[in-house]
Coordinates of C-alpha atoms in Angstrom, one line a residue:
M926 CA -1.6 -0.8 -87.7
K927 CA 1.9 -1.0 -89.2
L928 CA 2.6 0.6 -92.5
G929 CA 5.5 -0.8 -94.6
F930 CA 7.8 0.9 -97.1
N931 CA 5.5 -0.1 -99.9
V932 CA 2.6 1.8 -98.4
W933 CA 3.8 5.0 -96.8
L934 CA 6.7 5.8 -99.2
P935 CA 4.4 6.0 -102.3
L936 CA 1.9 8.0 -100.3
V937 CA 4.6 10.4 -99.2
S938 CA 5.8 10.8 -102.8
V939 CA 2.3 11.5 -104.1
F940 CA 1.8 14.0 -101.4
I941 CA 5.1 15.7 -102.2
V942 CA 4.1 16.0 -105.9
L943 CA 0.7 17.4 -105.1
L944 CA 2.2 19.8 -102.6
A945 CA 4.7 21.0 -105.2
V946 CA 1.9 21.5 -107.7
A947 CA -0.2 23.3 -105.2
L948 CA 2.6 25.6 -104.3
M949 CA 3.3 26.3 -107.9
V950 CA -0.3 27.1 -108.7
S951 CA -0.8 29.3 -105.6
Y952 CA 2.4 31.3 -106.0
G953 CA 2.5 31.3 -109.8
L954 CA -1.2 31.8 -110.4
S955 CA -1.2 35.6 -110.1
T956 CA 1.9 35.9 -112.4
A957 CA 0.4 33.5 -114.9
S958 CA -3.0 35.3 -114.8
S959 CA -1.4 38.8 -115.5
R960 CA 0.7 37.4 -118.3
I961 CA -2.2 35.6 -119.9
E962 CA -4.2 38.8 -119.6
E963 CA -1.5 40.8 -121.2
Y964 CA -1.2 38.3 -123.9
A965 CA -4.9 38.2 -124.6
R966 CA -5.2 42.0 -124.6
G967 CA -2.2 42.4 -126.9
R968 CA -3.6 39.7 -129.2
L969 CA -7.0 41.5 -129.3
D970 CA -5.3 44.9 -130.0
A971 CA -3.3 43.3 -132.8
Q972 CA -6.5 41.8 -134.4
A973 CA -8.3 45.2 -134.0
L974 CA -5.5 47.0 -135.7
E975 CA -5.3 44.4 -138.5
A976 CA -9.1 44.7 -139.0
A977 CA -8.8 48.5 -139.2
R978 CA -6.1 48.2 -141.9
A979 CA -8.2 45.7 -143.8
V980 CA -11.3 48.0 -143.7
G981 CA -9.3 51.1 -144.6
D982 CA -7.8 49.3 -147.5
S983 CA -11.1 47.8 -148.7
G984 CA -12.6 49.2 -151.8
S985 CA -16.2 48.1 -151.1
S986 CA -18.5 47.5 -148.2
G987 CA -18.3 43.7 -148.9
E988 CA -14.6 43.6 -148.3
A989 CA -15.0 45.6 -145.1
R990 CA -17.7 43.2 -143.9
N991 CA -15.5 40.2 -144.6
A992 CA -12.7 41.8 -142.6
L993 CA -15.1 42.4 -139.7
R994 CA -16.4 38.8 -139.8
Q995 CA -12.9 37.4 -139.7
A996 CA -11.9 39.5 -136.7
A997 CA -15.1 38.6 -134.8
S998 CA -14.7 34.9 -135.6
V999 CA -11.1 34.7 -134.4
N1000 CA -12.0 36.0 -130.9
E1001 CA -15.6 34.6 -130.9
G1002 CA -16.6 38.2 -130.1
E1003 CA -18.0 41.2 -132.0
A1004 CA -16.4 43.6 -134.5
L1005 CA -17.9 47.1 -135.2
F1006 CA -17.0 49.7 -137.8
V1007 CA -18.0 53.0 -136.1
G1008 CA -17.9 56.4 -137.6
L1009 CA -16.4 59.5 -136.0
D1010 CA -19.9 60.6 -134.8
G1011 CA -20.4 57.3 -133.0
V1012 CA -22.8 55.8 -135.5
V1013 CA -22.3 52.1 -136.2
V1014 CA -21.6 51.7 -139.9
D1015 CA -21.3 47.9 -140.0
R1016 CA -20.9 45.1 -137.4
A1017 CA -20.2 41.3 -137.4
G1018 CA -20.2 38.5 -134.8
R1019 CA -22.2 38.2 -131.6
K1020 CA -23.8 41.3 -130.2
L1021 CA -21.8 42.2 -127.2
V1022 CA -21.1 45.9 -127.3
P1023 CA -24.1 48.1 -126.3
S1024 CA -25.1 50.6 -129.1
E1025 CA -24.6 53.7 -127.1
Q1026 CA -23.5 56.5 -129.5
N1027 CA -21.7 58.6 -126.9
L1028 CA -19.7 55.6 -125.7
L1029 CA -18.7 54.6 -129.2
R1030 CA -18.0 58.3 -130.2
R1031 CA -15.6 58.5 -127.2
L1032 CA -13.8 55.3 -127.9
V1033 CA -13.4 56.1 -131.6
G1034 CA -12.4 59.7 -130.9
E1035 CA -9.7 58.6 -128.4
A1036 CA -8.3 56.1 -130.9
T1037 CA -8.3 58.7 -133.7
R1038 CA -6.5 61.2 -131.5
E1039 CA -4.1 59.0 -129.5
G1040 CA -3.9 55.8 -131.5
P1041 CA -5.1 52.3 -130.8
S1042 CA -6.5 51.8 -127.3
S1043 CA -8.1 49.2 -125.1
E1044 CA -10.2 49.0 -122.0
E1045 CA -12.5 46.8 -120.0
L1046 CA -16.2 47.3 -120.2
G1047 CA -17.8 45.0 -117.6
D1048 CA -16.8 41.5 -118.6
L1049 CA -15.8 42.6 -122.0
D1050 CA -12.3 43.4 -123.3
I1051 CA -12.5 46.1 -125.9
S1052 CA -9.8 47.2 -128.4
V1053 CA -10.3 50.2 -130.7
A1054 CA -8.1 50.9 -133.7
P1055 CA -8.6 54.0 -136.0
V1056 CA -9.6 53.4 -139.7
V1057 CA -7.9 55.6 -142.2
R1058 CA -9.3 55.8 -145.7
V1059 CA -7.9 57.7 -148.6
G1060 CA -10.4 60.3 -149.7
G1061 CA -13.1 58.8 -147.6
E1062 CA -14.7 59.2 -144.2
G1063 CA -12.6 57.7 -141.3
G1064 CA -13.8 56.1 -138.1
G1065 CA -12.7 53.2 -135.9
I1066 CA -12.8 49.4 -135.5
V1067 CA -14.2 48.4 -132.1
L1068 CA -13.3 44.7 -131.3
A1069 CA -14.9 43.2 -128.3
S1070 CA -14.3 39.8 -126.7
R1071 CA -15.8 38.3 -123.6
A1072 CA -12.8 37.7 -121.2
S1073 CA -10.7 35.5 -123.4
E1074 CA -8.0 35.4 -120.9
E1075 CA -10.3 33.4 -118.5
A1076 CA -10.6 30.6 -121.2
I1077 CA -6.9 30.5 -121.6
Y1078 CA -6.4 30.5 -117.9
S1079 CA -8.8 27.6 -117.4
I1080 CA -7.0 25.7 -120.1
F1081 CA -3.7 26.4 -118.4
L1082 CA -5.2 25.3 -115.0
R1083 CA -6.7 22.1 -116.4
S1084 CA -3.4 21.2 -118.1
T1085 CA -1.5 21.9 -114.8
L1086 CA -3.9 19.6 -112.9
E1087 CA -3.6 16.8 -115.5
A1088 CA 0.2 17.1 -115.4
A1089 CA 0.1 17.0 -111.6
A1090 CA -2.1 13.8 -111.6
I1091 CA 0.2 12.1 -114.1
A1092 CA 3.3 13.1 -112.1
A1093 CA 1.7 11.9 -108.9
L1094 CA 0.8 8.6 -110.5
L1095 CA 4.3 8.0 -112.0
G1096 CA 6.0 9.2 -108.8
G1097 CA 3.8 6.8 -106.7
L1098 CA 4.6 3.9 -109.0
L1099 CA 8.3 4.6 -108.9
M1100 CA 8.2 5.0 -105.2
L1101 CA 6.2 1.8 -104.9
L1102 CA 8.9 -0.1 -106.8
L1103 CA 11.6 1.6 -104.8
A1104 CA 9.8 0.9 -101.5
T1105 CA 9.3 -2.8 -102.5
L1106 CA 13.1 -3.1 -103.0
L1107 CA 14.0 -1.3 -99.8
G1108 CA 11.3 -3.1 -97.9
G1109 CA 12.6 -6.5 -98.9
R1110 CA 16.1 -5.6 -97.9
V1111 CA 14.9 -4.1 -94.6
K1112 CA 12.8 -7.2 -93.9
R1113 CA 15.9 -9.4 -94.5
L1114 CA 17.7 -7.3 -91.9
A1115 CA 14.8 -7.6 -89.5
R1116 CA 14.6 -11.4 -90.0
G1117 CA 18.3 -11.7 -89.3
A1118 CA 18.0 -9.6 -86.1
K1119 CA 15.1 -11.8 -84.9
A1120 CA 17.1 -14.9 -85.7
I1121 CA 19.9 -13.6 -83.5
E1122 CA 17.4 -12.7 -80.8
R1123 CA 16.2 -16.4 -80.8
G1124 CA 19.8 -17.5 -80.5
D1125 CA 20.6 -18.5 -84.1
L1126 CA 24.0 -16.7 -84.4
S1127 CA 24.7 -18.5 -87.7
Q1128 CA 22.3 -16.3 -89.6
R1129 CA 23.8 -14.2 -92.4
I1130 CA 22.3 -11.6 -94.8
T1131 CA 23.1 -11.1 -98.5
P1132 CA 24.3 -7.5 -98.8
G1133 CA 22.9 -6.9 -102.3
F1134 CA 23.8 -3.4 -103.7
E1135 CA 26.8 -1.5 -102.6
D1136 CA 24.9 1.2 -100.7
E1137 CA 24.1 2.2 -97.2
L1138 CA 21.8 -0.9 -96.6
G1139 CA 24.5 -3.1 -98.1
D1140 CA 27.1 -1.6 -95.7
L1141 CA 24.5 -2.2 -92.9
A1142 CA 24.1 -5.9 -93.9
K1143 CA 27.9 -6.4 -94.0
T1144 CA 28.2 -4.8 -90.5
F1145 CA 25.3 -7.0 -89.3
N1146 CA 27.1 -10.1 -90.7
D1147 CA 30.4 -9.1 -89.0
M1148 CA 28.5 -8.5 -85.7
A1149 CA 26.8 -11.9 -86.0
A1150 CA 30.1 -13.6 -86.6
N1151 CA 31.8 -11.8 -83.7
L1152 CA 28.8 -12.7 -81.4
E1153 CA 29.0 -16.3 -82.6
A1154 CA 32.7 -16.5 -81.8
V1155 CA 32.2 -14.9 -78.4
F1156 CA 29.3 -17.2 -77.5
L1157 CA 31.3 -20.2 -78.7
R1158 CA 34.2 -19.2 -76.5
L1159 CA 31.8 -18.7 -73.6
E1160 CA 30.2 -22.1 -74.2
E1161 CA 33.6 -23.8 -74.3
K1162 CA 34.6 -22.1 -71.0
N1163 CA 31.2 -23.1 -69.5
V1164 CA 31.7 -26.7 -70.7
R1165 CA 35.3 -26.7 -69.3
L1166 CA 34.1 -25.3 -66.0
N1167 CA 31.3 -27.8 -65.7
R1168 CA 33.7 -30.6 -66.4
I1169 CA 36.1 -29.3 -63.8
L1170 CA 33.2 -29.0 -61.3
D1171 CA 31.9 -32.5 -62.1
T1172 CA 35.3 -34.0 -61.4
L1173 CA 35.3 -32.6 -57.8
T1174 CA 34.5 -34.9 -55.0
E1175 CA 32.8 -32.0 -53.2
G1176 CA 29.2 -31.2 -54.1
V1177 CA 28.8 -27.6 -55.4
M1178 CA 25.4 -26.0 -55.8
L1179 CA 24.6 -22.4 -56.7
T1180 CA 21.3 -20.6 -56.0
D1181 CA 19.8 -17.3 -57.1
D1182 CA 18.9 -14.5 -54.8
R1183 CA 15.5 -16.2 -54.1
G1184 CA 17.0 -19.5 -53.1
R1185 CA 16.2 -21.3 -56.3
P1186 CA 18.9 -23.7 -57.6
V1187 CA 20.6 -22.6 -60.8
F1188 CA 23.5 -25.1 -60.9
A1189 CA 24.6 -28.3 -59.2
N1190 CA 27.5 -30.5 -60.2
R1191 CA 27.5 -34.3 -60.3
A1192 CA 28.6 -34.8 -56.7
A1193 CA 25.8 -32.5 -55.5
H1194 CA 23.2 -34.5 -57.4
A1195 CA 24.6 -37.7 -55.9
M1196 CA 24.5 -36.3 -52.3
L1197 CA 21.1 -34.4 -52.5
A1198 CA 19.2 -36.4 -55.1
P1199 CA 20.6 -40.0 -55.1
D1200 CA 17.4 -41.2 -56.9
G1201 CA 18.7 -39.6 -60.1
R1202 CA 16.1 -36.8 -60.2
S1203 CA 17.1 -33.3 -61.3
I1204 CA 17.4 -30.6 -58.6
S1205 CA 14.5 -28.3 -59.5
H1206 CA 14.1 -27.0 -56.0
I1207 CA 16.2 -27.1 -52.8
P1208 CA 15.9 -30.6 -51.2
D1209 CA 15.5 -31.0 -47.5
P1210 CA 17.0 -34.5 -46.8
W1211 CA 18.0 -34.2 -43.2
E1212 CA 15.8 -34.1 -40.1
E1213 CA 18.2 -32.1 -37.8
F1214 CA 19.2 -29.6 -40.5
S1215 CA 17.0 -27.7 -42.9
L1216 CA 18.9 -26.8 -46.0
P1217 CA 16.3 -24.5 -47.5
E1218 CA 16.0 -22.5 -44.3
A1219 CA 19.8 -22.3 -44.0
I1220 CA 20.1 -20.9 -47.6
M1221 CA 17.4 -18.2 -47.0
H1222 CA 19.1 -17.3 -43.7
C1223 CA 22.4 -16.9 -45.5
L1224 CA 20.8 -14.8 -48.2
S1225 CA 19.0 -12.5 -45.9
H1226 CA 21.6 -12.0 -43.2
W1227 CA 24.8 -12.3 -45.2
E1228 CA 26.1 -14.8 -42.7
P1229 CA 28.2 -17.8 -43.7
L1230 CA 27.0 -21.1 -42.2
E1231 CA 28.6 -24.5 -41.6
A1232 CA 27.1 -27.7 -40.3
R1233 CA 27.7 -31.4 -40.2
V1234 CA 24.8 -33.6 -41.0
E1235 CA 24.2 -37.4 -41.2
G1236 CA 21.6 -39.3 -43.2
R1237 CA 21.1 -41.8 -46.0
G1238 CA 24.2 -43.6 -44.9
S1239 CA 26.5 -40.5 -45.4
F1240 CA 28.1 -38.0 -43.2
L1241 CA 28.4 -34.5 -44.8
N1242 CA 30.0 -31.2 -44.0
V1243 CA 27.8 -28.4 -45.4
Q1244 CA 29.2 -24.9 -46.0
L1245 CA 27.1 -21.9 -47.2
R1246 CA 28.4 -18.5 -48.5
R1247 CA 26.5 -15.5 -49.8
L1248 CA 27.7 -14.4 -53.2
S1249 CA 28.0 -10.6 -53.9
A1250 CA 25.9 -9.2 -56.7
E1251 CA 27.7 -8.5 -60.0
N1252 CA 26.4 -6.3 -62.9
D1253 CA 22.6 -6.8 -63.1
S1254 CA 22.7 -10.0 -61.0
E1255 CA 21.4 -10.0 -57.5
G1256 CA 23.9 -12.6 -56.3
G1257 CA 22.9 -15.8 -54.6
A1258 CA 24.2 -18.5 -52.3
L1259 CA 27.0 -21.0 -52.8
V1260 CA 26.6 -24.4 -51.1
V1261 CA 29.6 -26.7 -50.8
L1262 CA 29.0 -30.3 -49.6
Q1263 CA 32.0 -32.4 -48.4
D1264 CA 31.4 -36.1 -47.9
L1265 CA 33.2 -37.2 -44.7
S1266 CA 31.8 -40.7 -44.8
E1267 CA 35.0 -42.3 -46.1
G1268 CA 37.2 -40.6 -43.5
R1269 CA 34.7 -41.5 -40.8
R1270 CA 34.5 -45.1 -42.0
L1271 CA 38.3 -45.3 -42.2
E1272 CA 38.5 -43.9 -38.7
A1273 CA 36.0 -46.5 -37.5
N1274 CA 37.9 -49.3 -39.2
Q1275 CA 41.1 -48.1 -37.7
Q1276 CA 39.5 -48.1 -34.3
R1277 CA 38.1 -51.5 -35.0
F1278 CA 41.5 -52.7 -36.1
L1279 CA 43.1 -51.4 -33.0
S1280 CA 40.5 -53.1 -30.9
N1281 CA 40.8 -56.3 -32.8
A1282 CA 44.6 -56.2 -32.7
S1283 CA 44.6 -55.4 -29.0
H1284 CA 42.3 -58.4 -28.5
E1285 CA 44.3 -60.7 -30.7
I1286 CA 47.5 -59.7 -28.8
K1287 CA 45.9 -59.8 -25.4
T1288 CA 44.5 -63.3 -25.8
P1289 CA 47.8 -65.2 -26.5
I1290 CA 49.7 -63.1 -23.9
T1291 CA 47.1 -64.0 -21.3
S1292 CA 47.3 -67.7 -22.3
I1293 CA 51.1 -67.6 -22.1
L1294 CA 51.2 -65.9 -18.8
G1295 CA 48.6 -68.3 -17.4
A1296 CA 50.5 -71.4 -18.5
A1297 CA 53.8 -69.9 -17.2
E1298 CA 52.2 -69.2 -13.8
L1299 CA 50.8 -72.8 -13.6
L1300 CA 54.2 -74.2 -14.5
L1301 CA 55.9 -72.1 -11.8
S1302 CA 53.4 -73.0 -9.1
G1303 CA 52.3 -76.5 -10.1
D1304 CA 53.7 -80.0 -10.1
Q1305 CA 56.7 -79.6 -12.3
E1306 CA 57.7 -83.2 -12.1
N1307 CA 54.6 -84.4 -14.1
P1308 CA 55.9 -84.5 -17.6
E1309 CA 52.4 -84.6 -19.2
V1310 CA 51.3 -81.4 -17.5
R1311 CA 54.6 -79.7 -18.4
Q1312 CA 54.3 -80.9 -22.0
M1313 CA 50.7 -79.6 -22.3
F1314 CA 51.6 -76.2 -20.9
L1315 CA 54.7 -75.9 -23.1
E1316 CA 52.7 -76.8 -26.2
N1317 CA 50.1 -74.1 -25.2
I1318 CA 52.9 -71.5 -24.8
H1319 CA 54.4 -72.6 -28.2
D1320 CA 51.0 -72.3 -30.0
E1321 CA 50.2 -68.9 -28.6
A1322 CA 53.8 -67.7 -29.4
E1323 CA 53.3 -68.8 -33.0
R1324 CA 50.0 -66.9 -33.1
L1325 CA 51.8 -63.8 -31.8
K1326 CA 54.5 -64.4 -34.5
R1327 CA 51.9 -64.5 -37.3
L1328 CA 50.3 -61.3 -36.0
S1329 CA 53.6 -59.5 -35.8
Q1330 CA 54.4 -60.6 -39.3
T1331 CA 51.1 -59.3 -40.6
L1332 CA 51.7 -55.9 -38.9
L1333 CA 55.3 -55.8 -40.3
R1334 CA 54.1 -56.6 -43.8
L1335 CA 51.5 -53.8 -43.5
A1336 CA 54.1 -51.4 -42.4
R1337 CA 56.6 -52.4 -45.1
T1338 CA 53.9 -52.1 -47.8
G1339 CA 52.8 -48.7 -46.6
Q1340 CA 56.3 -47.4 -46.4
D1341 CA 57.8 -49.1 -49.4
L1342 CA 57.9 -46.2 -51.8
R1343 CA 60.3 -47.8 -54.3
E1344 CA 59.3 -48.5 -57.8
P1345 CA 58.6 -52.2 -58.5
E1346 CA 61.5 -54.0 -60.3
L1347 CA 59.4 -55.2 -63.2
R1348 CA 60.8 -58.1 -65.1
A1349 CA 59.5 -61.3 -66.7
A1350 CA 58.3 -63.5 -63.9
D1351 CA 57.1 -67.2 -64.1
L1352 CA 53.5 -66.9 -62.8
A1353 CA 53.0 -70.7 -62.8
G1354 CA 56.2 -71.3 -60.9
T1355 CA 55.3 -68.7 -58.3
V1356 CA 51.9 -70.3 -57.8
R1357 CA 53.5 -73.8 -57.3
R1358 CA 55.9 -72.4 -54.7
G1359 CA 53.2 -70.6 -52.9
A1360 CA 51.0 -73.7 -52.8
Q1361 CA 53.9 -75.8 -51.4
R1362 CA 54.5 -73.3 -48.6
M1363 CA 50.8 -73.3 -47.7
E1364 CA 50.3 -77.0 -48.1
T1365 CA 50.9 -77.8 -44.4
L1366 CA 48.6 -75.0 -43.2
A1367 CA 45.9 -76.2 -45.5
R1368 CA 46.3 -79.9 -44.4
E1369 CA 46.1 -78.8 -40.7
A1370 CA 42.8 -77.0 -41.6
G1371 CA 41.5 -80.1 -43.3
M1372 CA 41.5 -78.6 -46.8
E1373 CA 42.8 -79.6 -50.2
L1374 CA 44.8 -77.4 -52.5
H1375 CA 44.3 -78.1 -56.2
V1376 CA 46.7 -76.3 -58.5
E1377 CA 46.0 -75.9 -62.2
D1378 CA 49.0 -74.2 -63.7
R1379 CA 49.8 -73.5 -67.3
E1380 CA 52.9 -71.7 -68.5
A1381 CA 52.5 -68.0 -68.0
W1382 CA 55.0 -65.2 -68.0
V1383 CA 54.0 -61.8 -66.7
L1384 CA 55.8 -58.5 -66.1
A1385 CA 56.0 -58.2 -62.3
D1386 CA 58.2 -57.7 -59.2
E1387 CA 58.9 -61.3 -58.1
E1388 CA 58.9 -60.5 -54.4
W1389 CA 55.6 -58.6 -54.5
L1390 CA 54.0 -61.3 -56.7
D1391 CA 55.1 -63.9 -54.2
Q1392 CA 53.5 -61.9 -51.3
A1393 CA 50.3 -61.4 -53.2
V1394 CA 50.0 -65.2 -53.9
I1395 CA 50.6 -66.1 -50.3
I1396 CA 48.0 -63.5 -49.1
L1397 CA 45.3 -64.9 -51.5
L1398 CA 46.0 -68.5 -50.4
N1399 CA 46.1 -67.7 -46.7
N1400 CA 42.8 -65.8 -47.1
A1401 CA 41.2 -68.7 -48.9
I1402 CA 42.3 -71.2 -46.2
Q1403 CA 41.1 -69.0 -43.3
H1404 CA 37.6 -68.5 -44.8
S1405 CA 36.9 -72.0 -46.1
R1406 CA 35.0 -74.8 -44.5
R1407 CA 36.8 -77.8 -43.2
A1408 CA 37.2 -80.5 -45.8
G1409 CA 36.7 -77.9 -48.5
R1410 CA 38.6 -77.5 -51.7
I1411 CA 40.7 -74.6 -52.9
R1412 CA 41.5 -74.2 -56.6
I1413 CA 44.5 -72.1 -57.8
C1414 CA 44.5 -71.6 -61.6
S1415 CA 47.2 -69.7 -63.6
G1416 CA 47.3 -69.2 -67.3
G1417 CA 48.2 -66.5 -69.7
S1418 CA 48.4 -63.4 -67.5
T1419 CA 45.7 -64.4 -65.1
L1420 CA 45.7 -65.9 -61.6
T1421 CA 42.4 -67.2 -60.1
V1422 CA 41.9 -68.4 -56.5
E1423 CA 38.6 -70.0 -55.8
D1424 CA 37.4 -71.4 -52.4
E1425 CA 34.2 -73.2 -51.2
G1426 CA 34.1 -71.2 -48.0
L1427 CA 31.6 -69.0 -46.2
G1428 CA 31.4 -66.3 -48.8
I1429 CA 30.9 -62.6 -48.3
K1430 CA 27.7 -60.8 -47.7
E1431 CA 26.5 -58.4 -50.4
A1432 CA 26.7 -55.4 -48.0
D1433 CA 30.4 -56.1 -47.3
L1434 CA 31.5 -56.6 -50.9
P1435 CA 32.1 -52.8 -51.7
H1436 CA 34.5 -52.7 -48.7
V1437 CA 36.6 -55.8 -48.9
F1438 CA 39.6 -53.9 -50.3
E1439 CA 39.5 -51.3 -47.6
R1440 CA 42.2 -51.4 -45.0
F1441 CA 41.2 -52.5 -41.5
Y1442 CA 37.7 -53.6 -42.7
R1443 CA 36.6 -57.0 -41.5
A1444 CA 33.2 -58.4 -42.1
A1445 CA 31.2 -59.3 -39.0
S1446 CA 30.9 -62.9 -40.3
A1447 CA 34.7 -63.3 -40.6
P1448 CA 35.9 -65.8 -37.9
E1449 CA 39.4 -64.3 -37.7
G1450 CA 41.8 -62.0 -39.4
F1451 CA 42.5 -58.3 -39.3
G1452 CA 41.1 -57.0 -42.6
L1453 CA 44.5 -56.4 -44.1
G1454 CA 45.1 -59.2 -46.6
L1455 CA 43.1 -58.1 -49.6
P1456 CA 44.0 -54.4 -49.2
L1457 CA 47.7 -55.3 -49.1
C1458 CA 47.3 -57.6 -52.1
K1459 CA 45.4 -54.9 -54.1
E1460 CA 48.1 -52.3 -53.5
L1461 CA 50.8 -54.7 -54.6
I1462 CA 49.0 -55.8 -57.7
E1463 CA 48.0 -52.2 -58.8
R1464 CA 51.5 -50.9 -58.3
M1465 CA 52.7 -53.5 -60.7
A1466 CA 50.1 -52.1 -63.3
G1467 CA 47.8 -55.0 -62.7
S1468 CA 44.2 -55.3 -61.5
I1469 CA 42.3 -57.5 -59.0
S1470 CA 38.6 -58.3 -58.8
L1471 CA 36.4 -60.4 -56.5
R1472 CA 33.0 -62.0 -56.7
S1473 CA 31.4 -63.9 -53.9
R1474 CA 28.0 -65.1 -52.7
E1475 CA 27.2 -65.8 -49.1
G1476 CA 27.3 -69.6 -48.3
E1477 CA 28.8 -70.5 -51.7
G1478 CA 32.4 -69.3 -51.7
T1479 CA 34.6 -66.6 -53.2
V1480 CA 36.6 -66.2 -56.4
V1481 CA 39.5 -63.7 -56.6
K1482 CA 40.9 -62.9 -60.0
V1483 CA 44.3 -61.2 -60.6
E1484 CA 45.3 -59.9 -64.0
L1485 CA 48.9 -58.8 -64.7
P1486 CA 50.5 -57.4 -67.9
E1487 CA 52.0 -60.0 -70.2
A1488 CA 55.8 -59.8 -70.4
E1489 CA 56.1 -58.4 -74.0
S1490 CA 53.1 -56.1 -74.1
A1491 CA 53.7 -54.8 -70.6
T1492 CA 57.3 -54.0 -71.4
E1493 CA 56.1 -51.8 -74.3
N1494 CA 53.5 -50.1 -72.1
L1495 CA 56.2 -49.4 -69.5
D1496 CA 58.6 -48.0 -72.1
S1497 CA 55.9 -45.7 -73.5
R1498 CA 55.1 -44.4 -70.0
R1499 CA 58.7 -43.6 -69.3

């Protein structure tokens, strides 16, 4: 059971008061008793002497009796007038003194010879004073009282106890008031400490009086303010660190010494929990590699591990390191996941490109060599045969020319590190010129080019813009059905090329702007047109987007900065 200030402090004060009274009574009792006894005896002697004078001066027995009665009544005892022979002449008050002649003669005789005397007789205090009469018989006054000092002592003791009770009561009430004040202030301190324990660092305490508890409250407030500032800085650092880790393309996950995850950045969530669930336990997504077992092995043997795993359409490099313990922490394991899928896909596309390029080069060369051999070995006088083989050689040579131009354009774009010469360019005029250049190719493919041009001026490099338009038109012609229609629209700062071709499968759409990527359904091409166009447009501060549905056609949209607004943006960047 907990006792607060308002309980134990009053009890302690009452106990201290009673202890002080007890010590005072125990140590001062003997002194008080002796002093009271001396006082009572002196008072009794004085009264006996006064009564003796009154009897000695009295002229009649009535006056003497009155003096005896007065002395007896004051002490509530007995007063005797005793002659020198020990015979009681007169007495008043309660009968206390035994009528023994020898005793009385001795008392009176000693008083007559030596002066007033006193002694104790049992529980009686007796004082004897000699009576002197002029021309008459002398004697003595014997005044007896039954322990008068005990009555005075009892009165003193009772008064002392009453005073102690009053002092204890007042002290307890004062201490209760003081304890209530102190208890309230201490409770405020306790509530503030508990609030900080719960994490509420904004808690502050009113200091109150300028005393020790007030200084403690001020110190507490300063401590809370410092802790709040420290935790705020730590939180800011933690937020900054989390933002940095979330921007990494590598997945980073940290576990405790038992292999339980304590942190995972955004990339780690995407690689280990692509369904969007939080990582509450170590996942095991790969069949050939167990991540939980690898983490426990790394923790128990302090051995770094590295493995490459494949699954869920990704190819990852997994690295594990044991972290040393710091302070009270037992350390843990650091897991770093590197997504190698992009590099692997790029490598596969490059290999596919080399294979396609080799095939595209080999086919016309084989055709040219075959035709040349037939011309050399055949009937050279037949003009029709010669014409057919020569046309075949010409067509295949044109095909090789187009392939070499595409490769050269790719090389120039990849190596052209110059800044674009941005100036106001006539987008509509560029579209018309591009359509005129591609008109023959479209007619040979059995397609119709439909141009819708409105006046539009954009900030662009004219050479790059012309290349981008040619690439888009060439792509649309290559992937359209025969007798189809291709629409080229320009207006404002936007260029749109729409065809009625084969369209692109949904699975291929995320990769159409990747170099060397060519969809399996594409009849021809090298997978370079759209990536080259995208690079040119973006380097001119523009954007390109594509939407397509298989069997319905494709729409490519290019947006470039308008001449005035784009110039302002360019100046601000410089």
